[in-house]
Amino acid sequence: MPAPIIVVGHKNPDNDSISAAVGYAYLKNELEKRASGDADPKRVYVPARLGPMPPESAWILERSGLQAPEVVAHVHARVADVMTPNPISIGYDATLLEAGRLLRQHNVRALVVTNDDGTYRGLITTRMIAERYIAATDALEEGGANEMAVAGDLIASLGQKVADMTETDVLVLDKEGLLKEAIEDLMSSALREAVVLDDNDVAIGIVTRSDVAVRPRRKVVLVDHNETRQAANGIEEADVVEIIDHHRIADVMTVNPIQFLNLPVGSTATIVTLEFRRHGVEIPASIASVLLSAVMTDTVILKSPTTTDVDREQVKYLADIAGVDPTEFGLAVFKCRGGEDDMPVDKLVGADAKEFQIGDATVLIAQHETVDLPAVMKREQEIRDHMRQLRDDHGYEFVLLLVTDIVAEGSQFMCEGNRRIVNRVFGINCTGEGGTWMPGVLSRKKQVAAKILGA
């Protein structure tokens, strides 16, 4: 079975990024089952995320009985992508004859030597056994033994214990380690093999110099983004096989032509829902709830100017499957964010923050959606201090935070850094205290980022 295909959203994942990954991975796996019939699917899709889950995502996944997407630190090639899993093993008290039979039977060059409890002890290889026999024949050249004596010694050695020839000074690798670093270590090691252990010291893989001769590319489906700045680290080394997005087309490069679904709708989950319907795949109530939560958060309960009739139609479709009132459900999703009084400031500002490039400068535009704007604004000084720290640490031209009140349907702008750009684009006077109320501004993508990038 090939390595799983990772379905993943952007850095600082929001609910749409998480939910689209969960929903699209489910759809692709169902399509693989349909295509394979009674056989095992050729491909498996795994939802992933690049950071902590928003509270609403954690809530809806738990409510729906679904597992959280696994966290991936990067999509660089890993040791796990080249290792031979489930290596053949032999007990330390076995004989060389038994070792030779296993090596020949399985056509491998190395065996893992185990202790009585199955934990890793070392390696024995065809090279070690061959060197044992070559050493025995050296006696003939030295003139100290006749042929029969040498032959007898070789036959007797077949009963020698594996423990006597086990190599314990073997390179140990982490399965999640970067392949490029492992290659350097393996090439500089005395042995041609390295071993991969789990947390219980059980060998789960072997890596040889032949294994690392070909550099694999991890296969990735991008959802809710198509910009390298927002993608997983190592994306330039990965093989992007699909993109599902509702943002502007950016700079992700692909090796081959791919399916790139980019629609001007309010949520990536809307596009995923359309794909379910296009392929005639039934949506379980659990997946429908997850997708519905994403559409409602990304469109601010269908109030955002990014909302389209297509979004509204999918909301009705999903709500019918989930058996909920969409507006009440959307409000419940937003309310579970809560806790603005004691929410860590880095989470309040950075949980939904995206970098954008303006010429040679980089800016950070963050958004926090709330049903209690006064509670957030009570912490203005703390928030601004954190924004200034972000600006200084990362060299941003400015950091702009939109505190979006979904009930009042507007956003309070707070900006630290070069405010002149924001003031000029929006014709406002956003100062360093109090912020500026922007009625009707609900969408960072359409109403804020697009204007700043186009200025």
Short mmCIF file of C-alpha atoms in Angstrom, two decimals:
data_model
loop_
_atom_site.label_atom_id
_atom_site.label_comp_id
_atom_site.label_asym_id
_atom_site.label_seq_id
_atom_site.Cartn_x
_atom_site.Cartn_y
_atom_site.Cartn_z
CA MET A 1 0.00 0.00 0.00
CA PRO A 2 1.48 3.39 -0.98
CA ALA A 3 1.92 6.10 1.65
CA PRO A 4 -1.34 7.90 2.53
CA ILE A 5 -2.23 11.08 0.67
CA ILE A 6 -2.40 14.00 3.10
CA VAL A 7 -5.41 16.32 2.89
CA VAL A 8 -4.47 19.50 4.69
CA GLY A 9 -5.45 23.14 5.09
CA HIS A 10 -3.36 26.22 5.80
CA LYS A 11 -1.22 27.28 8.74
CA ASN A 12 -3.15 28.73 11.70
CA PRO A 13 -6.08 26.53 10.68
CA ASP A 14 -9.60 27.89 10.97
CA ASN A 15 -12.78 25.84 11.06
CA ASP A 16 -13.15 25.78 7.26
CA SER A 17 -9.60 24.51 6.86
CA ILE A 18 -10.14 21.71 9.39
CA SER A 19 -13.64 20.76 8.23
CA ALA A 20 -12.80 20.78 4.53
CA ALA A 21 -9.88 18.42 5.18
CA VAL A 22 -12.09 16.03 7.15
CA GLY A 23 -14.92 16.14 4.61
CA TYR A 24 -12.79 15.87 1.49
CA ALA A 25 -10.67 13.01 2.85
CA TYR A 26 -13.89 11.11 3.62
CA LEU A 27 -15.21 11.75 0.09
CA LYS A 28 -11.99 10.66 -1.61
CA ASN A 29 -11.84 7.45 0.44
CA GLU A 30 -15.45 6.65 -0.49
CA LEU A 31 -14.63 7.20 -4.16
CA GLU A 32 -11.60 4.90 -3.82
CA LYS A 33 -13.81 2.19 -2.31
CA ARG A 34 -16.26 2.60 -5.19
CA ALA A 35 -13.47 2.31 -7.77
CA SER A 36 -11.81 -0.72 -6.17
CA GLY A 37 -14.96 -2.80 -5.72
CA ASP A 38 -14.10 -5.83 -3.60
CA ALA A 39 -10.36 -5.15 -3.75
CA ASP A 40 -8.45 -3.01 -1.28
CA PRO A 41 -8.39 0.66 -2.28
CA LYS A 42 -5.20 1.69 -4.04
CA ARG A 43 -5.00 4.99 -2.19
CA VAL A 44 -5.91 6.20 1.27
CA TYR A 45 -6.56 9.86 2.12
CA VAL A 46 -5.79 11.15 5.61
CA PRO A 47 -7.04 14.51 6.95
CA ALA A 48 -4.34 16.58 8.62
CA ARG A 49 -3.77 20.00 10.17
CA LEU A 50 -0.83 22.35 10.58
CA GLY A 51 -1.62 23.61 14.06
CA PRO A 52 -4.04 23.53 16.99
CA MET A 53 -7.73 23.21 16.29
CA PRO A 54 -10.08 26.15 16.83
CA PRO A 55 -12.46 25.46 19.73
CA GLU A 56 -15.44 25.29 17.40
CA SER A 57 -13.70 22.59 15.32
CA ALA A 58 -12.91 20.55 18.42
CA TRP A 59 -16.51 20.94 19.58
CA ILE A 60 -18.16 19.90 16.32
CA LEU A 61 -15.83 16.94 15.76
CA GLU A 62 -16.43 15.63 19.26
CA ARG A 63 -20.17 16.23 18.90
CA SER A 64 -20.14 14.31 15.62
CA GLY A 65 -18.04 11.43 16.96
CA LEU A 66 -15.16 12.09 14.55
CA GLN A 67 -11.45 12.03 15.23
CA ALA A 68 -9.41 15.21 14.99
CA PRO A 69 -7.10 15.41 11.96
CA GLU A 70 -3.55 14.43 12.78
CA VAL A 71 -0.97 17.18 13.17
CA VAL A 72 1.79 17.24 10.56
CA ALA A 73 4.85 19.37 11.20
CA HIS A 74 5.95 19.39 7.56
CA VAL A 75 5.63 17.54 4.25
CA HIS A 76 9.34 17.02 3.68
CA ALA A 77 10.29 13.44 2.83
CA ARG A 78 10.70 11.45 6.04
CA VAL A 79 12.52 8.32 7.09
CA ALA A 80 9.10 6.61 7.24
CA ASP A 81 8.66 7.24 3.51
CA VAL A 82 11.62 5.04 2.54
CA MET A 83 12.05 2.51 5.34
CA THR A 84 11.16 -1.15 4.86
CA PRO A 85 8.47 -1.69 7.51
CA ASN A 86 8.00 -4.76 9.68
CA PRO A 87 11.56 -6.04 9.25
CA ILE A 88 12.29 -9.76 9.54
CA SER A 89 13.68 -10.60 12.96
CA ILE A 90 15.53 -13.43 14.64
CA GLY A 91 16.19 -14.24 18.29
CA TYR A 92 19.68 -13.67 19.65
CA ASP A 93 20.03 -17.34 20.63
CA ALA A 94 19.29 -18.65 17.11
CA THR A 95 22.09 -20.13 15.00
CA LEU A 96 23.85 -18.68 11.98
CA LEU A 97 22.32 -21.50 9.96
CA GLU A 98 18.83 -20.27 10.90
CA ALA A 99 19.86 -16.70 10.11
CA GLY A 100 21.15 -17.70 6.69
CA ARG A 101 17.91 -19.51 5.89
CA LEU A 102 15.83 -16.46 6.83
CA LEU A 103 18.01 -14.12 4.79
CA ARG A 104 17.67 -16.36 1.73
CA GLN A 105 13.98 -17.11 2.24
CA HIS A 106 12.98 -13.46 2.45
CA ASN A 107 15.65 -12.17 0.05
CA VAL A 108 16.84 -9.52 2.50
CA ARG A 109 20.33 -8.39 3.46
CA ALA A 110 19.74 -7.80 7.17
CA LEU A 111 17.81 -9.28 10.09
CA VAL A 112 16.83 -7.54 13.29
CA VAL A 113 18.17 -9.42 16.29
CA THR A 114 15.73 -9.38 19.21
CA ASN A 115 15.87 -9.97 22.93
CA ASP A 116 13.58 -12.45 24.68
CA ASP A 117 10.88 -9.77 25.04
CA GLY A 118 11.00 -8.84 21.34
CA THR A 119 12.87 -5.57 21.84
CA TYR A 120 15.69 -4.56 19.56
CA ARG A 121 19.18 -5.91 20.26
CA GLY A 122 21.10 -5.30 17.03
CA LEU A 123 21.50 -6.41 13.41
CA ILE A 124 23.02 -9.35 11.61
CA THR A 125 23.62 -9.04 7.87
CA THR A 126 24.68 -11.15 4.93
CA ARG A 127 27.86 -9.10 4.86
CA MET A 128 28.75 -10.08 8.44
CA ILE A 129 28.18 -13.77 7.73
CA ALA A 130 30.18 -13.56 4.50
CA GLU A 131 33.06 -11.89 6.32
CA ARG A 132 32.98 -14.72 8.89
CA TYR A 133 33.53 -17.29 6.15
CA ILE A 134 36.15 -15.21 4.36
CA ALA A 135 38.06 -14.87 7.61
CA ALA A 136 38.02 -18.64 8.03
CA THR A 137 39.60 -19.19 4.62
CA ASP A 138 42.44 -16.80 5.43
CA ALA A 139 43.96 -19.65 7.44
CA LEU A 140 44.68 -21.48 4.18
CA GLU A 141 46.74 -18.63 2.81
CA GLU A 142 48.65 -18.29 6.06
CA GLY A 143 49.54 -21.97 5.85
CA GLY A 144 48.44 -22.69 9.37
CA ALA A 145 45.61 -25.06 8.48
CA ASN A 146 44.68 -27.57 5.81
CA GLU A 147 41.53 -27.52 3.72
CA MET A 148 39.73 -30.09 5.81
CA ALA A 149 40.37 -28.15 9.00
CA VAL A 150 39.04 -24.97 7.42
CA ALA A 151 35.98 -26.79 6.09
CA GLY A 152 35.34 -28.24 9.50
CA ASP A 153 35.59 -24.83 11.10
CA LEU A 154 33.10 -23.40 8.61
CA ILE A 155 30.62 -26.22 9.19
CA ALA A 156 30.95 -25.85 12.94
CA SER A 157 30.30 -22.11 12.66
CA LEU A 158 26.82 -22.81 11.31
CA GLY A 159 25.85 -23.67 14.85
CA GLN A 160 27.34 -20.47 16.24
CA LYS A 161 24.85 -18.25 18.06
CA VAL A 162 23.59 -15.10 16.36
CA ALA A 163 24.40 -13.19 19.56
CA ASP A 164 28.11 -13.79 18.89
CA MET A 165 27.95 -11.85 15.61
CA THR A 166 25.29 -9.25 16.36
CA GLU A 167 26.29 -5.70 15.50
CA THR A 168 24.99 -3.35 18.18
CA ASP A 169 26.66 -0.12 17.01
CA VAL A 170 23.89 0.59 14.49
CA LEU A 171 22.49 3.98 13.47
CA VAL A 172 19.01 4.45 14.96
CA LEU A 173 16.62 6.76 13.08
CA ASP A 174 13.32 8.43 13.95
CA LYS A 175 10.57 7.53 11.50
CA GLU A 176 9.42 11.17 11.45
CA GLY A 177 12.96 12.47 10.95
CA LEU A 178 13.88 14.41 7.81
CA LEU A 179 15.15 12.08 5.10
CA LYS A 180 17.84 14.50 3.95
CA GLU A 181 19.37 14.50 7.44
CA ALA A 182 19.10 10.71 7.72
CA ILE A 183 20.93 10.30 4.41
CA GLU A 184 23.92 12.24 5.71
CA ASP A 185 24.04 10.13 8.87
CA LEU A 186 23.64 6.85 6.99
CA MET A 187 26.33 7.66 4.45
CA SER A 188 28.80 8.48 7.19
CA SER A 189 28.03 5.36 9.27
CA ALA A 190 30.17 2.22 9.19
CA LEU A 191 27.18 0.02 8.32
CA ARG A 192 25.03 0.21 5.20
CA GLU A 193 21.86 -0.21 7.27
CA ALA A 194 20.04 1.81 9.91
CA VAL A 195 17.18 0.74 12.13
CA VAL A 196 13.96 2.55 13.09
CA LEU A 197 12.57 1.91 16.57
CA ASP A 198 9.24 2.73 18.19
CA ASP A 199 8.79 4.13 21.70
CA ASN A 200 9.02 0.61 23.16
CA ASP A 201 12.40 -0.16 21.53
CA VAL A 202 10.81 -2.50 19.01
CA ALA A 203 12.23 -2.33 15.48
CA ILE A 204 9.58 -1.12 13.06
CA GLY A 205 11.76 -0.52 10.02
CA ILE A 206 15.13 -0.83 8.32
CA VAL A 207 16.68 1.77 6.02
CA THR A 208 19.52 0.89 3.66
CA ARG A 209 21.68 3.05 1.42
CA SER A 210 19.77 1.65 -1.54
CA ASP A 211 16.49 2.83 0.00
CA VAL A 212 17.64 6.46 0.09
CA ALA A 213 18.92 6.49 -3.49
CA VAL A 214 15.49 7.64 -4.71
CA ARG A 215 14.00 10.70 -3.02
CA PRO A 216 10.23 10.23 -2.56
CA ARG A 217 7.73 13.09 -2.73
CA ARG A 218 4.85 13.05 -0.27
CA LYS A 219 1.48 13.40 -1.96
CA VAL A 220 -0.69 16.26 -0.69
CA VAL A 221 -4.17 17.66 -1.36
CA LEU A 222 -4.44 21.33 -0.40
CA VAL A 223 -7.76 22.65 0.89
CA ASP A 224 -8.71 26.23 1.72
CA HIS A 225 -5.43 27.68 0.39
CA ASN A 226 -3.09 27.63 -2.60
CA GLU A 227 -0.31 29.88 -1.39
CA THR A 228 3.12 28.59 -0.36
CA ARG A 229 3.39 31.11 2.46
CA GLN A 230 0.32 29.55 4.08
CA ALA A 231 1.15 25.94 3.18
CA ALA A 232 2.98 23.26 5.13
CA ASN A 233 6.73 23.55 5.44
CA GLY A 234 8.36 21.49 2.69
CA ILE A 235 5.51 22.00 0.22
CA GLU A 236 8.07 22.72 -2.51
CA GLU A 237 9.37 19.14 -2.08
CA ALA A 238 5.91 17.55 -2.04
CA ASP A 239 3.71 16.36 -4.89
CA VAL A 240 0.53 18.47 -4.79
CA VAL A 241 -2.10 16.28 -6.46
CA GLU A 242 -5.25 18.40 -5.93
CA ILE A 243 -6.28 21.84 -4.72
CA ILE A 244 -9.75 22.74 -3.41
CA ASP A 245 -10.04 26.43 -2.56
CA HIS A 246 -12.16 29.59 -2.61
CA HIS A 247 -9.37 32.18 -2.36
CA ARG A 248 -7.38 34.01 -5.02
CA ILE A 249 -5.04 31.90 -7.14
CA ALA A 250 -1.54 32.28 -5.76
CA ASP A 251 1.83 30.57 -6.26
CA VAL A 252 1.70 26.84 -5.48
CA MET A 253 3.54 24.98 -8.24
CA THR A 254 2.77 21.40 -9.32
CA VAL A 255 4.76 18.77 -11.19
CA ASN A 256 1.82 17.58 -13.31
CA PRO A 257 -1.62 18.88 -14.31
CA ILE A 258 -4.02 18.43 -11.39
CA GLN A 259 -7.64 18.95 -10.42
CA PHE A 260 -7.80 22.54 -9.16
CA LEU A 261 -11.28 23.50 -7.97
CA ASN A 262 -11.31 27.22 -7.26
CA LEU A 263 -14.79 28.71 -6.94
CA PRO A 264 -15.90 32.19 -5.79
CA VAL A 265 -18.02 30.96 -2.89
CA GLY A 266 -18.00 31.68 0.83
CA SER A 267 -16.39 28.48 2.08
CA THR A 268 -14.22 25.60 0.94
CA ALA A 269 -16.73 23.32 2.67
CA THR A 270 -19.29 24.52 0.13
CA ILE A 271 -17.10 23.20 -2.70
CA VAL A 272 -16.58 19.90 -0.86
CA THR A 273 -20.35 19.55 -0.49
CA LEU A 274 -20.80 20.19 -4.21
CA GLU A 275 -18.27 17.43 -4.91
CA PHE A 276 -20.23 14.96 -2.75
CA ARG A 277 -23.34 15.78 -4.73
CA ARG A 278 -21.59 15.70 -8.10
CA HIS A 279 -20.28 12.19 -7.47
CA GLY A 280 -23.50 10.96 -5.88
CA VAL A 281 -21.84 10.05 -2.57
CA GLU A 282 -24.12 10.05 0.45
CA ILE A 283 -23.06 12.43 3.21
CA PRO A 284 -23.35 10.97 6.73
CA ALA A 285 -25.00 13.24 9.31
CA SER A 286 -21.67 13.56 11.15
CA ILE A 287 -19.82 14.82 8.06
CA ALA A 288 -22.76 17.06 7.14
CA SER A 289 -22.58 18.72 10.58
CA VAL A 290 -18.86 19.34 10.19
CA LEU A 291 -19.23 20.82 6.70
CA LEU A 292 -22.22 22.93 7.79
CA SER A 293 -20.27 24.37 10.71
CA ALA A 294 -17.53 25.46 8.31
CA VAL A 295 -19.89 27.19 5.89
CA MET A 296 -21.58 29.01 8.75
CA THR A 297 -18.32 30.20 10.33
CA ASP A 298 -16.67 31.23 7.05
CA THR A 299 -19.75 33.15 5.88
CA VAL A 300 -20.52 34.52 9.38
CA ILE A 301 -23.89 32.76 9.43
CA LEU A 302 -24.49 33.73 5.78
CA LYS A 303 -24.05 37.46 6.55
CA SER A 304 -20.64 37.93 4.94
CA PRO A 305 -20.47 39.58 1.49
CA THR A 306 -18.62 36.49 0.32
CA THR A 307 -21.84 34.50 0.75
CA THR A 308 -23.42 33.30 -2.50
CA ASP A 309 -26.65 31.58 -3.43
CA VAL A 310 -24.57 28.43 -3.86
CA ASP A 311 -23.57 28.64 -0.18
CA ARG A 312 -27.17 29.15 0.90
CA GLU A 313 -28.31 26.13 -1.13
CA GLN A 314 -25.60 23.89 0.40
CA VAL A 315 -26.47 25.12 3.91
CA LYS A 316 -30.07 24.02 3.42
CA TYR A 317 -28.93 20.69 1.99
CA LEU A 318 -26.50 20.00 4.84
CA ALA A 319 -28.88 21.20 7.56
CA ASP A 320 -31.54 18.79 6.32
CA ILE A 321 -29.08 15.89 6.56
CA ALA A 322 -27.83 16.98 9.99
CA GLY A 323 -31.37 17.62 11.24
CA VAL A 324 -30.66 21.11 12.59
CA ASP A 325 -31.86 24.67 12.13
CA PRO A 326 -28.91 26.29 10.31
CA THR A 327 -29.04 29.67 12.07
CA GLU A 328 -29.39 28.22 15.57
CA PHE A 329 -26.67 25.72 14.75
CA GLY A 330 -24.37 28.48 13.44
CA LEU A 331 -24.84 30.57 16.58
CA ALA A 332 -24.07 27.54 18.75
CA VAL A 333 -20.85 27.00 16.81
CA PHE A 334 -19.79 30.64 17.31
CA LYS A 335 -20.71 30.63 21.00
CA CYS A 336 -18.47 27.69 21.74
CA ARG A 337 -15.51 29.92 20.91
CA GLY A 338 -16.35 32.11 23.95
CA GLY A 339 -14.05 32.81 26.84
CA GLU A 340 -12.66 36.12 25.58
CA ASP A 341 -12.03 37.23 29.18
CA ASP A 342 -9.40 34.56 29.81
CA MET A 343 -8.44 33.42 26.30
CA PRO A 344 -4.65 33.60 25.86
CA VAL A 345 -3.81 36.73 23.91
CA ASP A 346 -1.68 34.85 21.40
CA LYS A 347 -4.67 32.67 20.59
CA LEU A 348 -7.10 35.59 20.45
CA VAL A 349 -4.89 37.43 17.95
CA GLY A 350 -3.17 34.58 16.15
CA ALA A 351 -5.67 31.73 15.91
CA ASP A 352 -6.91 33.05 12.56
CA ALA A 353 -4.03 35.11 11.18
CA LYS A 354 -2.60 35.06 7.66
CA GLU A 355 0.51 36.60 6.14
CA PHE A 356 0.30 38.51 2.87
CA GLN A 357 3.00 39.91 0.62
CA ILE A 358 2.79 43.56 -0.49
CA GLY A 359 5.74 44.26 -2.75
CA ASP A 360 8.82 43.56 -0.67
CA ALA A 361 6.90 43.85 2.61
CA THR A 362 5.01 41.21 4.58
CA VAL A 363 1.87 42.07 6.54
CA LEU A 364 -0.21 40.05 8.97
CA ILE A 365 -4.00 40.33 8.87
CA ALA A 366 -5.80 38.58 11.72
CA GLN A 367 -9.47 38.17 12.51
CA HIS A 368 -11.30 37.27 15.69
CA GLU A 369 -15.04 36.75 15.42
CA THR A 370 -17.11 37.28 18.54
CA VAL A 371 -20.59 37.74 19.92
CA ASP A 372 -19.20 39.93 22.74
CA LEU A 373 -17.15 42.81 21.30
CA PRO A 374 -16.91 44.78 24.60
CA ALA A 375 -15.26 41.80 26.30
CA VAL A 376 -12.54 41.79 23.67
CA MET A 377 -12.01 45.55 23.67
CA LYS A 378 -11.48 45.55 27.45
CA ARG A 379 -8.18 43.83 26.65
CA GLU A 380 -7.12 46.33 23.99
CA GLN A 381 -3.81 47.30 25.59
CA GLU A 382 -2.78 43.66 26.06
CA ILE A 383 -3.82 42.90 22.49
CA ARG A 384 -1.85 45.83 21.08
CA ASP A 385 1.24 44.87 23.06
CA HIS A 386 1.08 41.40 21.55
CA MET A 387 0.54 42.83 18.05
CA ARG A 388 3.62 45.03 18.43
CA GLN A 389 5.62 42.03 19.57
CA LEU A 390 4.50 40.10 16.47
CA ARG A 391 5.48 43.04 14.28
CA ASP A 392 8.95 43.25 15.83
CA ASP A 393 9.61 39.50 15.92
CA HIS A 394 8.65 38.88 12.29
CA GLY A 395 9.44 42.21 10.67
CA TYR A 396 5.88 42.83 9.49
CA GLU A 397 5.09 46.15 7.84
CA PHE A 398 1.96 46.16 9.96
CA VAL A 399 -0.29 43.83 11.94
CA LEU A 400 -4.00 44.43 11.44
CA LEU A 401 -6.61 42.77 13.68
CA LEU A 402 -10.28 42.68 12.78
CA VAL A 403 -12.47 42.03 15.82
CA THR A 404 -15.67 41.04 14.04
CA ASP A 405 -18.98 41.34 15.85
CA ILE A 406 -21.25 38.87 14.09
CA VAL A 407 -24.36 40.26 15.81
CA ALA A 408 -23.70 43.95 15.08
CA GLU A 409 -22.32 42.97 11.63
CA GLY A 410 -19.14 44.96 11.60
CA SER A 411 -15.49 44.90 12.65
CA GLN A 412 -13.31 46.93 14.97
CA PHE A 413 -9.97 47.62 13.28
CA MET A 414 -6.80 47.65 15.39
CA CYS A 415 -3.50 48.22 13.63
CA GLU A 416 0.11 48.29 14.79
CA GLY A 417 2.95 49.27 12.48
CA ASN A 418 2.65 51.34 9.31
CA ARG A 419 -0.97 52.46 9.71
CA ARG A 420 -0.71 54.81 6.74
CA ILE A 421 -1.37 51.95 4.33
CA VAL A 422 -4.56 50.86 6.12
CA ASN A 423 -5.75 54.45 6.58
CA ARG A 424 -5.18 55.29 2.91
CA VAL A 425 -6.87 52.15 1.56
CA PHE A 426 -9.98 52.51 3.74
CA GLY A 427 -10.09 56.29 4.03
CA ILE A 428 -10.03 56.16 7.84
CA ASN A 429 -7.88 57.41 10.69
CA CYS A 430 -7.02 54.22 12.55
CA THR A 431 -4.99 55.44 15.52
CA GLY A 432 -3.13 53.61 18.25
CA GLU A 433 -6.01 53.66 20.71
CA GLY A 434 -9.65 52.66 20.57
CA GLY A 435 -9.49 51.30 17.04
CA THR A 436 -11.94 52.13 14.27
CA TRP A 437 -15.40 50.64 13.87
CA MET A 438 -16.05 49.46 10.30
CA PRO A 439 -19.76 48.72 9.84
CA GLY A 440 -20.58 45.95 7.41
CA VAL A 441 -17.00 44.65 7.25
CA LEU A 442 -17.20 40.90 7.94
CA SER A 443 -14.89 39.33 5.37
CA ARG A 444 -11.12 39.55 5.70
CA LYS A 445 -10.66 37.99 2.27
CA LYS A 446 -13.03 40.11 0.20
CA GLN A 447 -13.39 43.35 2.11
CA VAL A 448 -9.94 43.78 3.65
CA ALA A 449 -7.11 41.69 2.17
CA ALA A 450 -8.29 42.14 -1.41
CA LYS A 451 -8.34 45.95 -1.03
CA ILE A 452 -4.94 46.10 0.64
CA LEU A 453 -3.31 43.80 -1.90
CA GLY A 454 -4.87 45.68 -4.77
CA ALA A 455 -3.87 49.13 -3.51
#
